[in-house]
Coordinates of C-alpha atoms in Angstrom, one line a residue:
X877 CA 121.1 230.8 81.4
X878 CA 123.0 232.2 84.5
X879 CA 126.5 232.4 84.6
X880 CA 127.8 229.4 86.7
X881 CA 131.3 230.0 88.6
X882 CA 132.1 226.4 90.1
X883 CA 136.5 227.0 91.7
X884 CA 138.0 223.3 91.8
X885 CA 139.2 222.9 95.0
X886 CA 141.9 220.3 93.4
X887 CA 144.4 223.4 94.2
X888 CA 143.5 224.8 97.1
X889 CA 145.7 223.7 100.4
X890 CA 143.1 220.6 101.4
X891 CA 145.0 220.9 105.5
X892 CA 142.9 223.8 105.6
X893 CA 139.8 222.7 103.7
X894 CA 137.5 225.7 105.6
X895 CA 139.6 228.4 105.5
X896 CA 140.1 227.6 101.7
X897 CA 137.1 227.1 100.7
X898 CA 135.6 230.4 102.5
X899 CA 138.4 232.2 100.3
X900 CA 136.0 231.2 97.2
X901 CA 132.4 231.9 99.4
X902 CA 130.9 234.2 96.7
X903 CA 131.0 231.4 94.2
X904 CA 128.3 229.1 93.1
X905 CA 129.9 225.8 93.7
X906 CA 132.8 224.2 95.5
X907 CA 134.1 221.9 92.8
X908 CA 135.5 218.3 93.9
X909 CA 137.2 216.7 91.6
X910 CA 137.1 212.4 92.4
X911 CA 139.5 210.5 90.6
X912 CA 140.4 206.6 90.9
X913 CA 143.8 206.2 89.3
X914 CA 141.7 203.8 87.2
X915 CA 139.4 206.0 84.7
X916 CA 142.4 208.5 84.8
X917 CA 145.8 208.4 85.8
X918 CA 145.6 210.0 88.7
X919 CA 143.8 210.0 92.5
X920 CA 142.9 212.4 94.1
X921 CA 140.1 212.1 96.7
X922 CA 136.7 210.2 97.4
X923 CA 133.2 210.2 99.3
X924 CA 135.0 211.3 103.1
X925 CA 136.4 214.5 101.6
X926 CA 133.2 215.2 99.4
X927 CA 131.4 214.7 102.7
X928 CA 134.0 217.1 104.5
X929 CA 133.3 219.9 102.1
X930 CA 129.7 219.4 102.7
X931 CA 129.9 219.7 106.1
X932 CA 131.4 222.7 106.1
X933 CA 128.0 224.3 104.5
X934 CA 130.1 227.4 103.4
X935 CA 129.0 226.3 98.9
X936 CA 126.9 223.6 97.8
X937 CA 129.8 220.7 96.5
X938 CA 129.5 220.0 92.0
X939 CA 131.1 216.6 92.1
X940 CA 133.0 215.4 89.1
X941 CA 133.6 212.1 89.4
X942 CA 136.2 210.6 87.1
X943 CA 135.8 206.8 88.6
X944 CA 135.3 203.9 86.9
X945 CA 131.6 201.9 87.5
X946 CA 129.8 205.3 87.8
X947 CA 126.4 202.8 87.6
X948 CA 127.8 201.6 91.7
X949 CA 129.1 204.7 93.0
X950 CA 127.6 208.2 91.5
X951 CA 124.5 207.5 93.4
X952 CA 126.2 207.6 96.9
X953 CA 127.4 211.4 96.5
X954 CA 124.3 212.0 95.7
X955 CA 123.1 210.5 98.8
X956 CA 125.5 212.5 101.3
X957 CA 124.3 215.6 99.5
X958 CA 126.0 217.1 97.1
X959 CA 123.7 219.5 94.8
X960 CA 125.2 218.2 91.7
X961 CA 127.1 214.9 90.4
X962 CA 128.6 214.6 87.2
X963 CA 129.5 211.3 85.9
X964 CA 131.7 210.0 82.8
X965 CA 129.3 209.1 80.1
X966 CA 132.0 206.5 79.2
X967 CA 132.4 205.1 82.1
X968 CA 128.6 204.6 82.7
X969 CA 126.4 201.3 81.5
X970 CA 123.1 202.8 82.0
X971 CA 123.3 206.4 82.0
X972 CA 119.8 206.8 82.1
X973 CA 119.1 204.5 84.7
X974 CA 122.0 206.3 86.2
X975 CA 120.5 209.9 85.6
X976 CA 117.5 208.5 87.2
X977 CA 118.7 207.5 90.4
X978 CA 120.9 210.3 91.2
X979 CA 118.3 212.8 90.7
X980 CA 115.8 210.4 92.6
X981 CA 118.2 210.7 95.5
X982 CA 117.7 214.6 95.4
X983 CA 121.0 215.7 93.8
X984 CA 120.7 217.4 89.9
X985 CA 122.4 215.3 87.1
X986 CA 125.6 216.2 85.4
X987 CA 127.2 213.9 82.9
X988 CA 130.8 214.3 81.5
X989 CA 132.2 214.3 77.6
X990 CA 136.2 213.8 77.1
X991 CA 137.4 215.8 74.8
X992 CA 137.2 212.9 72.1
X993 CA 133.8 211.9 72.6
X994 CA 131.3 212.9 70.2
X995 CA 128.2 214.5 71.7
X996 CA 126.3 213.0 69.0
X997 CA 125.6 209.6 70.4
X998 CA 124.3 211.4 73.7
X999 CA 121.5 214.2 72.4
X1000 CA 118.4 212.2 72.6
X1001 CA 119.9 212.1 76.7
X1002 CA 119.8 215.3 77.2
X1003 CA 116.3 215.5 78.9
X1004 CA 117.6 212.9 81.4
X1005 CA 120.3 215.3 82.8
X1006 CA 121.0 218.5 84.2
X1007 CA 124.2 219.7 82.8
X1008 CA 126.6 218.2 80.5
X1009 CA 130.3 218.8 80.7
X1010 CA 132.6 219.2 78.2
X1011 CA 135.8 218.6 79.4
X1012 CA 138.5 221.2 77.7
X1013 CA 141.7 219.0 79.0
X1014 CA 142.0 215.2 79.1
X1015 CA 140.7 214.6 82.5
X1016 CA 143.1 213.2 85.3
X1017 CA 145.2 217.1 86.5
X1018 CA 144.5 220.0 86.9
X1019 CA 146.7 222.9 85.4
X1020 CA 146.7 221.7 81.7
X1021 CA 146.2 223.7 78.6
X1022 CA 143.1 224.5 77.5
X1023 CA 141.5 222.9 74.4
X1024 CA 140.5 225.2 72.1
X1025 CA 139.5 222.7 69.7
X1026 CA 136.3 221.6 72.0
X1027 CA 134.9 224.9 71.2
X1028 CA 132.6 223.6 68.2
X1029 CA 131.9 220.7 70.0
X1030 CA 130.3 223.5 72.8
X1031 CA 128.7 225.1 70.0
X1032 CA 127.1 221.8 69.0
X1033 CA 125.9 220.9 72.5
X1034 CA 124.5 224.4 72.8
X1035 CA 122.4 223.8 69.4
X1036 CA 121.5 220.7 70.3
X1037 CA 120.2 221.9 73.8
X1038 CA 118.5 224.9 72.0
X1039 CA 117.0 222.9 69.4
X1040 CA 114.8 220.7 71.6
X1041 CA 113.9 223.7 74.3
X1042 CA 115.7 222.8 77.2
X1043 CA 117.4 224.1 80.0
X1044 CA 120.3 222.1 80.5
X1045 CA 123.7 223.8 81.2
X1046 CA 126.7 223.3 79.8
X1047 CA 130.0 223.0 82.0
X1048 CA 133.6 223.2 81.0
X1049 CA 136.3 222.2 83.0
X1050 CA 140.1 222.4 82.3
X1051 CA 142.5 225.6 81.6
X1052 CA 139.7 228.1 82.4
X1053 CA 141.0 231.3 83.2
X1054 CA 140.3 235.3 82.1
X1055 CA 141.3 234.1 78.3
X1056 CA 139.7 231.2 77.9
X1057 CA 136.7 231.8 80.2
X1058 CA 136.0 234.4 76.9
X1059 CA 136.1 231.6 74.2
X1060 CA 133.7 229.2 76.4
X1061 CA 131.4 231.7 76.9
X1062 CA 131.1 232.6 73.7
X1063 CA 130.3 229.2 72.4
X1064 CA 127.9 228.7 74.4
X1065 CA 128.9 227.4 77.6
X1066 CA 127.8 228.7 80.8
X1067 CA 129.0 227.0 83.9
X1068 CA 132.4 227.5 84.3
X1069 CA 135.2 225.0 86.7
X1070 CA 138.4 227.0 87.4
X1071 CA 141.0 225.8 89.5
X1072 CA 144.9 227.1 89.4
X1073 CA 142.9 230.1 88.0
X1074 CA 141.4 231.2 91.2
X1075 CA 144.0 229.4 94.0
X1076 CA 146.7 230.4 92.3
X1077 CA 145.2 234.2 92.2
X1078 CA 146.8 236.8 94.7
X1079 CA 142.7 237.3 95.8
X1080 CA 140.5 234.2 94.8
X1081 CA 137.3 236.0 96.1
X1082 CA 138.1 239.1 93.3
X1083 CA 138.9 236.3 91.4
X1084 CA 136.0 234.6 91.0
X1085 CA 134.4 238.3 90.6
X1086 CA 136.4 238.8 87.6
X1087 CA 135.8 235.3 85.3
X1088 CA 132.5 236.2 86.4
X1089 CA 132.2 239.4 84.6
X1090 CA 134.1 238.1 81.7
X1091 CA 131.8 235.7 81.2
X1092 CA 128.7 237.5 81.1
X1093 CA 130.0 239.9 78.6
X1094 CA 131.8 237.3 76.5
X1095 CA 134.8 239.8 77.2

């Protein structure tokens, strides 16, 4: 599958949400990360800045919502069109009824694995979604180590995704940079978040360029 570069714009200077954004334009995705100081420690933003990025129609928006009651709310970013939304398999009830809905309301389905859950219990839902994300931090901040210890879990979601013909990406999100990016892509991943990577760059654009490249060649 084709290499996915989705910036988080969890570290870009949200006062100037256009300007910052257009510093990333040759990526794939504006990544928005939603959190509700509920299923993570932390909050960070909700539907009226999802909407915002939106509106600026500079990238499509790859929401990542780390919310509590996905089942109630995923299907509403769907709705003010973002391209993609990604919710917590652990904080979901009926992830297929969940799946369902979201893509029914025109957005593709992503669906989110902390780094302790097993991707065992979710292969025969694989069909049902999109993408699946493997989260290479605990999710909550952005600018933590990455994980390299999710790298056979990748591997195992690749095989599993292999093994019954699909094409279903897989996403990792958390301490992705020119390093890391390497490892990922090597086990199989091929959509890629990066965050303090890219705004924290002296050029995001050339940035972007660069994990790019890295990851098609597996470095």
């Amino acid at each position: 599958m084709d290499v996915t570069i989705s910036p988080s714009i969890l570290n870009c200077d949200i006062a100037n949400l256009a300007s910052e954004i257009e510093k990333v334009r040759n990526a794939d995705y504006a990544h928005v990360d939603v959190m509700d100081n509920h299923f993570v420690p932390n909050l960070s933003w909700g539907l009226p800045v999802v909407e915002a990025v939106i509106r600026q129609d500079i990238l499509p928006v790859d929401a990542h919502l780390m919310i509590e009651d996905a089942d109630r709310w995923a299907p509403a970013y769907a709705e003010v069109g973002c391209d993609s939304v990604t919710f917590h398999a652990e904080a979901a009830v009926a992830p297929i009824r969940l799946a369902r809905e979201i893509r029914r309301q025109g957005a593709k389905v992503g669906m989110a694995l902390r780094p302790a859950t097993d991707i065992t219990p979710y292969i025969d839902l694989l069909p049902e979604i999109d993408m699946l994300l493997v989260m290479t931090v605990e999710p909550g901040f952005g600018g933590q180590s990455f994980l390299k210890s999710m790298m056979p879990k990748i591997r195992r979601t690749r095989d599993a995704i292999s093994a019954a013909n699909l094409q279903v990406a897989v996403q990792v999100d958390g301490g992705i940079n020119r390093e890391t990016i390497c490892l990922a892509a090597e086990a199989g991943a091929n959509v890629f978040v990066a965050g303090s990577a890219v705004y924290k760059a002296e050029d995001a654009y050339s940035e972007v360029e660069a994990l790019r490249q890295l990851a098609k060649t597996h470095c």
